[in-house]
Coordinates of C-alpha atoms in Angstrom, one line a residue:
Chain A
M18 CA 14.5 5.1 -52.4
K19 CA 18.1 5.1 -51.2
Y20 CA 19.2 6.6 -54.5
F21 CA 16.6 9.3 -54.2
Y22 CA 17.8 10.3 -50.7
L23 CA 21.4 10.2 -51.8
C24 CA 20.8 12.4 -54.9
V25 CA 18.7 14.9 -53.0
S26 CA 21.3 15.4 -50.3
I27 CA 24.1 15.7 -52.8
I28 CA 22.2 18.3 -54.8
L29 CA 21.3 20.2 -51.6
S30 CA 24.9 20.4 -50.5
E31 CA 26.1 21.5 -53.9
L32 CA 23.5 24.2 -54.0
Y33 CA 24.5 25.4 -50.6
L34 CA 28.2 25.4 -51.6
I35 CA 27.4 27.4 -54.8
L36 CA 25.3 29.9 -52.9
K37 CA 28.0 30.5 -50.4
L38 CA 30.5 31.0 -53.1
G39 CA 28.2 33.5 -54.9
R40 CA 27.7 35.5 -51.8
Y41 CA 31.3 35.6 -51.2
N42 CA 32.1 36.9 -54.6
D43 CA 29.7 39.8 -54.2
D44 CA 31.4 40.9 -51.0
F45 CA 34.7 40.7 -52.8
D46 CA 33.7 42.8 -55.7
D47 CA 32.8 45.7 -53.4
G48 CA 36.2 45.4 -51.8
E49 CA 37.9 45.6 -55.2
D50 CA 36.1 48.8 -56.1
I51 CA 37.4 50.4 -53.0
A52 CA 40.9 49.3 -53.7
E53 CA 41.0 50.9 -57.1
F54 CA 43.2 53.9 -56.7
D55 CA 44.9 54.1 -60.0
D56 CA 42.9 56.7 -61.8
N57 CA 41.6 58.8 -59.0
D58 CA 44.5 59.5 -56.7
F59 CA 44.5 63.2 -57.0
A60 CA 40.7 63.5 -57.2
E61 CA 40.5 61.9 -53.9
F62 CA 43.0 64.3 -52.4
E63 CA 41.2 67.3 -53.8
D64 CA 37.8 66.2 -52.5
V65 CA 38.9 65.2 -49.0
S66 CA 40.5 68.1 -47.1
E67 CA 42.4 66.3 -44.3
D68 CA 43.1 62.7 -45.0
P69 CA 46.6 61.6 -45.9
A70 CA 45.8 58.3 -44.3
V71 CA 43.5 57.5 -47.2
D72 CA 46.5 57.1 -49.4
V73 CA 47.6 54.0 -47.6
E74 CA 50.0 53.0 -50.3
K75 CA 52.1 56.0 -49.5
E76 CA 54.8 55.7 -46.9
P77 CA 54.8 59.0 -44.9
P78 CA 54.5 58.1 -41.2
P79 CA 51.6 59.6 -39.2
R80 CA 52.9 62.6 -37.3
A81 CA 51.1 64.7 -34.6
A82 CA 47.8 66.2 -35.5
P83 CA 48.7 69.9 -35.6
S84 CA 51.5 69.3 -38.0
S85 CA 49.3 67.1 -40.1
T86 CA 47.4 69.9 -41.8
P87 CA 50.3 72.0 -43.0
I88 CA 51.9 68.7 -44.0
E89 CA 48.9 67.7 -45.9
D90 CA 48.9 71.1 -47.7
D91 CA 52.6 70.5 -48.3
E92 CA 51.9 67.2 -49.7
D93 CA 49.3 68.7 -51.9
E94 CA 51.6 71.4 -52.9
A95 CA 54.4 68.9 -53.1
T96 CA 52.5 66.7 -55.4
V97 CA 51.4 69.6 -57.5
E98 CA 55.0 71.0 -57.6
N99 CA 56.4 67.6 -58.4
E100 CA 54.1 67.3 -61.3
D101 CA 55.5 70.5 -62.7
G102 CA 59.1 70.0 -62.0
Q103 CA 61.4 69.5 -59.1
D104 CA 63.5 72.7 -59.8
E105 CA 60.6 75.0 -59.0
F106 CA 60.1 73.3 -55.8
E107 CA 63.7 73.8 -54.7
D108 CA 64.0 77.4 -55.7
A109 CA 61.1 79.0 -53.9
D110 CA 61.9 80.4 -50.3
D111 CA 58.6 79.7 -49.0
Q112 CA 59.0 76.2 -50.1
D113 CA 62.3 75.9 -48.2
M114 CA 60.7 75.7 -44.9
Y115 CA 58.2 73.3 -46.2
S116 CA 60.8 71.3 -48.0
K117 CA 62.7 70.9 -44.7
Y118 CA 59.5 69.6 -43.3
D119 CA 59.2 67.5 -46.3
N120 CA 62.6 66.1 -45.9
E121 CA 62.1 65.5 -42.2
E122 CA 58.8 64.0 -42.9
F123 CA 60.2 61.7 -45.4
E124 CA 63.2 60.6 -43.5
G125 CA 63.0 57.1 -44.5
Y126 CA 61.8 58.0 -47.9
E127 CA 63.7 57.3 -51.0
K128 CA 65.7 60.4 -52.2
T129 CA 64.8 59.9 -55.7
N130 CA 61.3 61.2 -54.8
P131 CA 59.3 59.0 -57.1
S132 CA 55.9 60.0 -58.3
F133 CA 52.9 58.9 -56.5
K134 CA 52.0 56.4 -59.0
N135 CA 55.3 54.5 -58.4
T136 CA 54.9 54.6 -54.6
L137 CA 51.8 52.5 -54.8
I138 CA 52.6 49.2 -53.3
Y139 CA 50.4 46.5 -54.4
R140 CA 49.9 44.1 -51.5
E141 CA 49.1 40.5 -52.3
V142 CA 45.5 39.7 -51.7
P143 CA 45.3 36.7 -49.4
A144 CA 44.5 33.5 -51.2
H145 CA 41.2 32.9 -49.5
L146 CA 39.9 36.3 -50.6
Q147 CA 40.9 35.8 -54.2
N148 CA 38.2 35.3 -56.7
S149 CA 39.7 32.5 -58.7
W150 CA 39.2 28.8 -59.1
E151 CA 42.7 28.0 -57.7
S152 CA 41.6 28.7 -54.1
Y153 CA 38.9 26.0 -54.4
Y154 CA 41.2 23.3 -55.6
M155 CA 40.6 21.2 -52.4
E156 CA 36.8 21.4 -52.8
I157 CA 36.9 20.5 -56.5
L158 CA 39.2 17.6 -55.8
M159 CA 37.0 16.3 -53.0
V160 CA 33.8 16.6 -55.0
T161 CA 35.4 14.9 -57.9
G162 CA 36.4 12.1 -55.6
L163 CA 32.9 11.8 -54.3
L164 CA 31.4 11.7 -57.8
A165 CA 33.8 9.0 -58.7
Y166 CA 32.8 7.0 -55.6
I167 CA 29.1 7.4 -56.5
M168 CA 29.7 6.3 -60.1
N169 CA 31.5 3.3 -58.9
Y170 CA 28.7 2.5 -56.4
I171 CA 26.1 2.5 -59.1
I172 CA 28.2 0.5 -61.5
G173 CA 29.3 -2.1 -58.9
K174 CA 25.8 -2.5 -57.5
N175 CA 24.4 -3.1 -61.0
K176 CA 27.1 -5.6 -61.8
N177 CA 26.5 -7.6 -58.7
S178 CA 22.8 -7.6 -59.3
R179 CA 23.3 -8.9 -62.9
L180 CA 25.6 -11.7 -61.7
A181 CA 23.1 -12.8 -59.1
Q182 CA 20.3 -12.8 -61.5
A183 CA 22.4 -14.8 -64.0
W184 CA 23.2 -17.4 -61.4
F185 CA 19.6 -17.8 -60.4
N186 CA 18.4 -18.1 -64.0
S187 CA 20.9 -20.8 -64.7
H188 CA 20.1 -22.7 -61.5
R189 CA 16.4 -22.2 -61.2
E190 CA 15.4 -25.3 -63.1
L191 CA 17.6 -27.6 -61.1
L192 CA 16.4 -26.2 -57.8
E193 CA 12.8 -26.2 -58.7
S194 CA 12.9 -29.8 -59.7
N195 CA 14.5 -30.8 -56.4
F196 CA 12.9 -28.6 -53.8
A197 CA 9.3 -27.8 -53.0
L198 CA 10.1 -24.3 -51.7
V199 CA 12.5 -22.2 -53.6
G200 CA 13.1 -18.8 -52.2
D201 CA 11.7 -17.7 -48.8
D202 CA 12.4 -14.6 -46.7
G203 CA 10.8 -16.0 -43.6
T204 CA 8.4 -13.1 -43.2
S205 CA 5.3 -14.2 -45.2
K206 CA 2.6 -16.1 -43.3
E207 CA 2.4 -19.0 -45.8
A208 CA 5.3 -21.1 -47.0
T209 CA 5.1 -20.2 -50.7
S210 CA 8.1 -20.0 -53.0
T211 CA 9.0 -16.4 -53.7
G212 CA 11.0 -17.5 -56.6
K213 CA 13.7 -14.9 -56.1
L214 CA 16.8 -14.1 -54.2
N215 CA 16.9 -12.2 -50.9
Q216 CA 19.2 -9.3 -51.1
E217 CA 20.9 -8.9 -47.8
N218 CA 23.5 -6.4 -49.0
E219 CA 24.7 -4.8 -52.2
H220 CA 27.1 -7.8 -52.5
I221 CA 25.4 -10.7 -50.6
Y222 CA 22.3 -12.5 -51.9
N223 CA 20.5 -15.4 -50.1
L224 CA 18.3 -18.2 -51.3
W225 CA 16.5 -20.7 -49.0
C226 CA 15.3 -24.0 -50.5
S227 CA 13.4 -26.5 -48.6
G228 CA 11.0 -29.4 -49.0
R229 CA 13.1 -32.3 -50.1
V230 CA 13.7 -35.8 -49.1
C231 CA 17.0 -36.4 -47.2
C232 CA 17.4 -32.8 -45.9
E233 CA 15.8 -30.1 -43.9
G234 CA 16.8 -27.2 -46.1
M235 CA 19.5 -25.6 -48.1
L236 CA 20.7 -22.1 -47.8
I237 CA 22.7 -20.7 -50.7
Q238 CA 24.7 -17.5 -50.2
L239 CA 26.1 -15.6 -53.1
K240 CA 29.0 -13.7 -51.6
F241 CA 30.2 -11.3 -54.3
L242 CA 33.0 -8.9 -54.0
K243 CA 32.2 -5.4 -52.8
R244 CA 32.2 -3.9 -56.2
Q245 CA 30.1 -1.0 -54.9
D246 CA 32.8 0.2 -52.5
L247 CA 35.6 2.1 -54.3
L248 CA 38.0 1.4 -51.4
N249 CA 37.4 -2.3 -51.8
V250 CA 38.0 -2.1 -55.5
L251 CA 41.3 -0.4 -55.0
A252 CA 42.3 -2.9 -52.3
R253 CA 41.5 -5.7 -54.6
M254 CA 44.0 -4.3 -57.1
M255 CA 46.6 -5.1 -54.6
R256 CA 45.2 -8.4 -53.4
P257 CA 43.0 -10.2 -55.9
A258 CA 40.0 -12.1 -54.6
C259 CA 37.1 -13.9 -56.2
D260 CA 33.3 -14.2 -55.8
Q261 CA 32.1 -17.1 -53.7
V262 CA 29.0 -19.3 -53.6
Q263 CA 28.4 -20.9 -50.2
V264 CA 25.9 -23.7 -49.9
K265 CA 24.8 -24.9 -46.4
V266 CA 22.6 -28.0 -46.3
T267 CA 21.1 -28.8 -42.9
L268 CA 20.0 -32.4 -42.3
N269 CA 17.7 -34.2 -40.0
D270 CA 19.1 -36.7 -37.5
E271 CA 18.3 -39.7 -39.5
D272 CA 19.8 -38.4 -42.7
M273 CA 23.4 -38.7 -41.7
D274 CA 25.6 -41.1 -39.8
T275 CA 28.2 -39.8 -37.3
F276 CA 31.3 -38.7 -39.1
V277 CA 33.3 -35.6 -39.9
F278 CA 35.0 -35.1 -43.3
A279 CA 36.4 -32.2 -45.3
V280 CA 38.1 -31.8 -48.7
G281 CA 39.3 -28.7 -50.4
S282 CA 42.2 -26.5 -51.4
R283 CA 45.3 -26.9 -49.2
K284 CA 45.1 -23.4 -47.9
A285 CA 41.5 -23.7 -47.1
M286 CA 42.0 -27.0 -45.3
A287 CA 44.8 -25.6 -43.2
R288 CA 42.6 -22.6 -42.2
L289 CA 39.5 -24.6 -41.5
Q290 CA 41.3 -27.0 -39.3
K291 CA 42.4 -24.2 -37.1
E292 CA 39.1 -22.3 -37.2
M293 CA 36.3 -24.8 -37.1
Q294 CA 35.4 -26.4 -33.8
D295 CA 34.5 -29.8 -35.1
L296 CA 37.4 -30.2 -37.5
S297 CA 39.9 -29.2 -34.8
E298 CA 38.5 -31.7 -32.4
F299 CA 37.8 -34.7 -34.6
C300 CA 40.3 -34.4 -37.4
G301 CA 43.5 -33.8 -35.5
D302 CA 45.9 -35.2 -38.2
K303 CA 47.4 -33.0 -40.8
P304 CA 45.5 -32.8 -44.1
K305 CA 46.3 -35.6 -46.4
S306 CA 47.1 -35.0 -50.1
G307 CA 44.3 -35.8 -52.4
A308 CA 46.6 -37.6 -54.8
K309 CA 46.1 -40.8 -52.8
Y310 CA 42.5 -40.9 -53.8
G311 CA 42.7 -39.9 -57.4
V312 CA 42.0 -36.2 -57.0
P313 CA 44.4 -33.4 -58.0
E314 CA 47.4 -32.6 -55.8
S315 CA 45.9 -29.1 -55.1
L316 CA 43.2 -30.6 -53.0
S317 CA 43.8 -32.1 -49.5
I318 CA 41.6 -34.2 -47.3
L319 CA 40.7 -34.0 -43.6
S320 CA 38.9 -37.0 -42.2
E321 CA 37.9 -38.5 -38.9
M322 CA 38.9 -42.0 -40.1
G323 CA 40.0 -43.8 -43.2
E324 CA 36.7 -45.6 -43.7
V325 CA 34.9 -42.3 -44.0
T326 CA 37.2 -41.1 -46.8
D327 CA 36.8 -44.3 -48.6
G328 CA 33.0 -44.1 -48.3
V329 CA 32.7 -40.5 -49.5
M330 CA 35.3 -40.6 -52.3
D331 CA 33.5 -42.9 -54.7
N332 CA 34.1 -42.7 -58.5
K333 CA 31.5 -40.1 -59.2
M334 CA 32.7 -37.8 -56.4
V335 CA 36.3 -38.2 -57.6
H336 CA 35.2 -37.3 -61.1
Y337 CA 33.4 -34.1 -59.9
L338 CA 36.4 -33.1 -57.8
T339 CA 38.9 -33.7 -60.6
S340 CA 37.0 -31.8 -63.3
H341 CA 36.2 -28.8 -61.1
A342 CA 39.1 -28.7 -58.7
E343 CA 39.9 -25.0 -59.3
K344 CA 36.4 -24.0 -58.4
I345 CA 36.2 -25.9 -55.2
E346 CA 37.3 -24.0 -52.1
S347 CA 36.1 -26.4 -49.5
I348 CA 33.6 -29.2 -48.9
H349 CA 32.8 -30.0 -45.3
F350 CA 30.5 -32.8 -44.1
S351 CA 29.9 -33.0 -40.3
D352 CA 27.4 -34.3 -37.8
Q353 CA 29.0 -32.1 -35.1
F354 CA 29.0 -28.8 -36.9
S355 CA 28.7 -25.8 -34.7
G356 CA 30.5 -23.2 -36.7
P357 CA 33.8 -21.6 -36.0
K358 CA 35.4 -21.6 -32.6
V359 CA 33.9 -19.0 -30.4
M360 CA 36.2 -16.9 -28.3
Q361 CA 34.4 -16.2 -25.0
E362 CA 35.6 -13.4 -22.7
E363 CA 34.9 -15.2 -19.5
G364 CA 37.0 -18.2 -20.4
Q365 CA 35.5 -21.5 -21.7
P366 CA 31.8 -21.7 -22.3
L367 CA 30.0 -23.7 -19.7
K368 CA 28.0 -25.8 -22.2
L369 CA 29.0 -27.7 -25.3
P370 CA 28.0 -25.7 -28.4
E371 CA 24.9 -26.9 -30.2
T372 CA 25.6 -29.1 -33.1
K373 CA 23.7 -29.7 -36.3
K374 CA 24.2 -32.2 -39.1
T375 CA 25.5 -30.1 -41.9
L376 CA 27.0 -30.2 -45.4
L377 CA 28.9 -27.1 -46.3
F378 CA 30.2 -26.3 -49.8
T379 CA 32.2 -23.2 -50.7
F380 CA 32.8 -22.6 -54.4
N381 CA 34.9 -20.0 -56.1
V382 CA 33.4 -18.3 -59.1
P383 CA 35.9 -18.4 -62.0
G384 CA 37.2 -15.1 -63.3
M385 CA 39.0 -13.9 -60.2
G386 CA 36.8 -10.9 -59.8
N387 CA 36.4 -10.2 -63.5
T388 CA 33.3 -12.4 -63.7
S389 CA 30.7 -12.1 -66.4
P390 CA 27.2 -13.4 -66.1
K391 CA 28.1 -16.3 -68.5
D392 CA 30.6 -17.7 -65.9
M393 CA 27.6 -18.5 -63.7
D394 CA 26.7 -21.3 -65.9
S395 CA 29.9 -23.1 -65.1
L396 CA 28.7 -23.5 -61.5
L397 CA 25.8 -25.7 -62.5
P398 CA 27.7 -29.0 -62.4
L399 CA 28.8 -28.1 -58.9
M400 CA 25.2 -27.7 -57.8
N401 CA 24.6 -31.2 -59.3
M402 CA 27.4 -32.4 -57.1
V403 CA 25.7 -30.9 -54.1
I404 CA 22.4 -32.7 -54.8
Y405 CA 24.4 -35.9 -55.4
S406 CA 26.2 -35.5 -52.0
I407 CA 23.0 -35.1 -50.2
D408 CA 21.7 -38.3 -51.4
K409 CA 25.0 -40.1 -50.9
V410 CA 25.4 -39.0 -47.3
R411 CA 22.0 -40.4 -46.5
K412 CA 23.1 -43.8 -47.8
L413 CA 26.5 -43.8 -46.3
R414 CA 26.6 -45.8 -43.1
L415 CA 29.6 -46.8 -41.1
N416 CA 30.2 -50.4 -40.2
R417 CA 30.3 -51.6 -36.6
E418 CA 33.9 -50.8 -36.0
G419 CA 33.7 -47.4 -37.6
K420 CA 30.6 -46.6 -35.5
Q421 CA 32.3 -47.6 -32.3
K422 CA 35.3 -45.5 -33.1
A423 CA 33.1 -42.5 -33.9
D424 CA 31.3 -42.9 -30.6
R425 CA 34.5 -43.2 -28.7
N426 CA 35.7 -40.0 -30.3
R427 CA 32.6 -38.1 -29.4
A428 CA 32.8 -39.3 -25.8
R429 CA 36.4 -38.3 -25.6
V430 CA 35.7 -34.8 -26.8
E431 CA 32.9 -34.4 -24.4
E432 CA 35.0 -35.6 -21.5
N433 CA 37.8 -33.2 -22.4
F434 CA 35.4 -30.4 -22.5
L435 CA 33.9 -31.3 -19.1
K436 CA 37.4 -31.5 -17.6
Q437 CA 38.3 -28.2 -18.9
T438 CA 35.2 -26.6 -17.6
H439 CA 35.2 -28.5 -14.3
T440 CA 36.4 -25.8 -12.0
Q441 CA 34.1 -23.3 -13.7
R442 CA 31.1 -25.6 -13.4
Q443 CA 31.9 -26.2 -9.7
E444 CA 32.0 -22.5 -9.1
A445 CA 28.8 -22.0 -10.9
A446 CA 27.1 -24.8 -8.8
Q447 CA 28.5 -23.3 -5.6
T448 CA 27.0 -19.9 -6.4
R449 CA 23.7 -21.5 -7.3
R450 CA 23.6 -23.3 -3.9
E451 CA 24.5 -20.1 -2.1
E452 CA 21.8 -18.2 -3.9
K453 CA 19.3 -20.8 -2.9
K454 CA 20.3 -20.6 0.8
R455 CA 20.1 -16.9 0.7
A456 CA 16.7 -16.9 -0.8
E457 CA 15.4 -19.3 1.8
K458 CA 16.8 -17.2 4.6
E459 CA 15.2 -14.2 3.2
R460 CA 11.9 -16.0 3.1
I461 CA 12.3 -17.0 6.7
M462 CA 13.2 -13.4 7.7
N463 CA 10.3 -12.0 5.8
E464 CA 7.8 -14.2 7.6
E465 CA 5.8 -12.1 10.0
D466 CA 4.4 -14.9 12.0
P467 CA 7.1 -15.9 14.6
D468 CA 5.7 -19.4 14.9
R469 CA 6.0 -20.0 11.2
Q470 CA 9.4 -18.5 11.3
R471 CA 10.5 -21.0 13.9
R472 CA 9.1 -23.9 12.0
L473 CA 10.7 -22.9 8.7
E474 CA 14.1 -22.5 10.5
E475 CA 13.8 -25.9 12.0
A476 CA 12.9 -27.5 8.7
A477 CA 15.9 -25.9 7.0
Q478 CA 18.1 -27.1 9.8
R479 CA 16.8 -30.7 9.4
R480 CA 17.4 -30.6 5.7
E481 CA 21.0 -29.5 6.2
Q482 CA 21.5 -32.2 8.8
K483 CA 20.3 -34.8 6.3
K484 CA 22.6 -33.6 3.6
L485 CA 25.6 -33.8 6.0
E486 CA 24.6 -37.4 6.9
K487 CA 24.4 -38.4 3.3
K488 CA 27.8 -37.0 2.6
Q489 CA 29.3 -38.8 5.5
M490 CA 27.7 -42.1 4.3
K491 CA 29.2 -41.6 0.9
M492 CA 32.6 -41.0 2.3
K493 CA 32.4 -44.1 4.4
Q494 CA 31.3 -46.2 1.4
I495 CA 34.2 -44.9 -0.7
K496 CA 36.6 -45.7 2.1
V497 CA 35.2 -49.2 2.4
K498 CA 35.5 -49.7 -1.4
A499 CA 39.1 -48.4 -1.4
M500 CA 39.9 -50.9 1.3
Chain B
M3 CA 20.8 -43.9 -61.7
T4 CA 19.6 -40.5 -60.7
V5 CA 17.0 -39.8 -58.1
N6 CA 14.9 -37.8 -60.7
N7 CA 14.4 -40.9 -62.8
M8 CA 12.9 -42.8 -59.9
A9 CA 10.8 -40.3 -58.1
D10 CA 10.3 -36.7 -57.4
P11 CA 12.5 -35.8 -54.5
R12 CA 10.4 -32.9 -53.5
R13 CA 8.4 -33.2 -50.3
P14 CA 6.0 -30.3 -49.8
N15 CA 5.1 -31.7 -46.3
K16 CA 8.7 -31.4 -45.2
I17 CA 9.1 -27.7 -45.7
F18 CA 11.0 -25.7 -43.1
R19 CA 10.7 -21.9 -43.1
Y20 CA 13.7 -19.7 -43.5
K21 CA 15.2 -18.4 -40.2
P22 CA 17.8 -15.6 -40.6
P23 CA 21.0 -16.7 -38.9
N24 CA 21.3 -15.4 -35.4
T25 CA 24.2 -12.9 -35.5
E26 CA 24.4 -12.6 -31.7
T27 CA 25.8 -16.1 -31.4
N28 CA 28.1 -15.7 -34.3
P29 CA 29.7 -12.3 -34.1
T30 CA 32.4 -13.4 -36.5
L31 CA 29.9 -13.6 -39.4
E32 CA 29.0 -10.0 -39.2
D33 CA 30.9 -7.4 -41.2
P34 CA 31.9 -4.5 -38.9
T35 CA 32.8 -2.1 -41.6
P36 CA 29.6 0.0 -41.8
D37 CA 29.5 0.4 -38.1
Y38 CA 33.1 1.5 -37.8
M39 CA 32.7 3.9 -40.7
N40 CA 29.6 5.3 -39.2
L41 CA 31.3 6.0 -35.9
L42 CA 34.4 7.5 -37.6
G43 CA 32.1 9.7 -39.7
M44 CA 30.4 11.0 -36.6
I45 CA 33.7 11.6 -34.8
F46 CA 35.3 13.4 -37.8
S47 CA 32.3 15.6 -38.4
M48 CA 32.1 16.7 -34.8
C49 CA 35.9 17.4 -34.9
G50 CA 35.5 19.4 -38.0
L51 CA 32.6 21.4 -36.6
M52 CA 34.2 22.1 -33.2
L53 CA 37.8 22.5 -34.2
K54 CA 36.9 24.2 -37.6
L55 CA 39.1 21.8 -39.6
K56 CA 37.9 21.4 -43.2
W57 CA 39.8 18.3 -43.9
C58 CA 38.1 16.6 -41.0
A59 CA 34.7 17.4 -42.4
W60 CA 35.6 16.1 -45.8
I61 CA 36.9 12.8 -44.3
A62 CA 33.6 12.6 -42.5
V63 CA 31.7 12.9 -45.7
Y64 CA 33.8 10.1 -47.2
C65 CA 33.3 7.9 -44.2
S66 CA 29.6 8.3 -44.3
F67 CA 29.6 7.4 -48.0
I68 CA 31.6 4.2 -47.3
S69 CA 29.3 3.3 -44.5
F70 CA 26.3 3.7 -46.7
A71 CA 27.8 1.6 -49.5
N72 CA 28.7 -1.3 -47.1
S73 CA 25.5 -1.2 -45.1
R74 CA 22.9 -4.0 -44.8
S75 CA 19.6 -3.5 -46.5
S76 CA 17.7 -4.1 -43.2
E77 CA 19.3 -1.2 -41.5
D78 CA 17.5 2.1 -41.0
T79 CA 18.1 4.5 -43.8
K80 CA 17.2 7.5 -41.6
Q81 CA 20.1 7.1 -39.3
M82 CA 22.5 6.8 -42.1
M83 CA 21.1 9.9 -43.8
S84 CA 21.4 11.9 -40.5
S85 CA 25.1 11.1 -40.1
F86 CA 25.6 11.8 -43.8
I87 CA 23.9 15.2 -43.6
I88 CA 25.8 16.2 -40.5
S89 CA 29.1 15.5 -42.0
D90 CA 28.0 17.2 -45.3
I91 CA 26.9 20.4 -43.6
S92 CA 30.0 20.7 -41.5
S93 CA 32.2 20.3 -44.5
T94 CA 30.5 23.1 -46.4
Q95 CA 31.1 25.6 -43.6
R96 CA 33.3 28.4 -44.8
N97 CA 36.4 28.9 -42.8
P98 CA 39.9 29.7 -43.9
Q99 CA 41.7 26.9 -42.0
M100 CA 42.7 23.9 -44.0

C-alpha cells in the first residue's frame, strides 16, 4: 500500500513537471518566430510606414517625432542607396541635406556604415528561457538522486526482510520446542501463536515467545542496519556497523536469586557500566578481564560479587563464550533491571524505578553489514546458550553469605536514593499537607449553615492542637533518650 | 543432560501476552529521525513556497523521503503523504531563482 502511494505521487509529480515544461516550450517557440529578422528585414520596412523602432537591432537613437518621418524616409532611402552604392548617395544634392541629417543622426554610429545585416546584434537569450536540456540540469540531478534513493529503499527493505525470514526459519524449531506461544502481536483476543515476526520498521523485527517453565516470556528483537535509507548506507561506509539480535528474557520472582552480573566485549562493558542503572549501582568496580575465568581477553566481566561470577561461569558457559566470543556484544543478568539511567528534568525522580528480573543478550551478526541469509544459521548456538542460561539462572542460588551481602547492597542503594531525594520528598510532603489544609478551609467556607461552619472550624482547631501536642511529646522523648 | 530429554519445558498455562514496550517511560529507545526529518521537510517546503527558493523545495522532498524510509509501520501513512506532497508540489513550481 505504501509503495502504491509512493509510486502514484512520484508519477503525478513527474507528469506535472513534464506538462509545465511542454507549455513553456510552446510559449518560447512563438517568441522565436518574432525574433527572426534575418530574411525579412526590408519587407518589414516596406510594409510598415513609420516604425524604425521595430528594427531594435539597429542603433539609431529615438529622436523627436516630427523629425522621425523624414528620417525614416531617409533610412529607407539610405538603405536603398546603400544597397546600390555609397558614391551615389554622396553625390546627390538632395541627399546632402539628408546625409547631414544622417550623419547627425548617426553620431555614435560607426563611420564604416555597415550594412543592416551586420548591425544586427544578437543578444544572448537568458538561460531560463532557452529551450535546451542544460537549463534543467538541477532538476535532472535531483530526480536522478531521488530515483537512486527509491531503488536503494526497495533493495534494502527486501534484503532486511530476507535476513529476518532466514533467521526465523533457522530458529523456528528450537523456539517451538521450548515455548508454547511463538509469535504474538498482542492484538488478537486469544493467545495463539502467529508463527511469524512482527515488523515494527523496515529494519526492526520483533518476536515474542512465552509459555515456558522458568521464565515469563522472551522478546527477541532483530535490529538490522537501516539498509533502506541511502543516507545511512553512505554513513556506514565511513563507520562500519553490524546487525544485532537482542534477546530479553523476563523472569518471575521465584526464577532468579538476587544478583547482578554482566559479561561482554570491553567496549560494551564500559558503556553499559555508565549507562545502565543497575550496573552502575551494584557493580562499581572496573570490568575484570575474562582471561581469569578462561574466556578470551576480548571479553570482560562486571559482577556484584565473586561468588556470582563463579556460579555463572561454569564449564559449559565458558565453552559457549569462547567459541562465539566475536558474536557476543553483551550478556546481562540482573534482578534489579530497570533499563538505562533516566535523565529527569526536575532533578531526581521521587520513586525508585521499577525493577524486573531480566536476562539481556545482545549478539552481533557476523559479516559486519554484508550479511547473507546463511549467516543467520551461525546464531543458532547462541540461542541454545540463551535457553541454557534460563535454566541455569533458575538453579543458581547464593549461599548465606552471598545472600546477606546482596541484601546489604540493595539496602545501601535504597538508602542512598532516599538521602538524595530527601529534600525533594520533604517539599512534596509539605505541599501535600498545605493542599489538604486549603481544601479543608474551602470546605468550611463553602458551608452555608453557620452552625456547621463553626463546628467544622472547631474540629479542625482541635486536630491541629493534637498534632502539636504529639510533636512536643516526641521532642521530649528524644531529649530524654539523648540524656 | 538437557531439559528436552527430561520433559517438555513448554507450559501453555503460563502464557503471558505481548505488551509493546511503553515508549513514554523510555524515551531513549525511540529513534527520533523520522520526526526530525518530517519537521525539517515541512519547514523547508514552507520556506521554498514563501521565499520562492527552488533548492529549499528540493531539500524538502528529500527530507520527506528520508522520513518515510525511517518511519515506523504503526504511524499514519496519510500524514506522511501530505508532507511529501506539499514538498513535492512546492518543488515543481516554476520560478527562475535558484
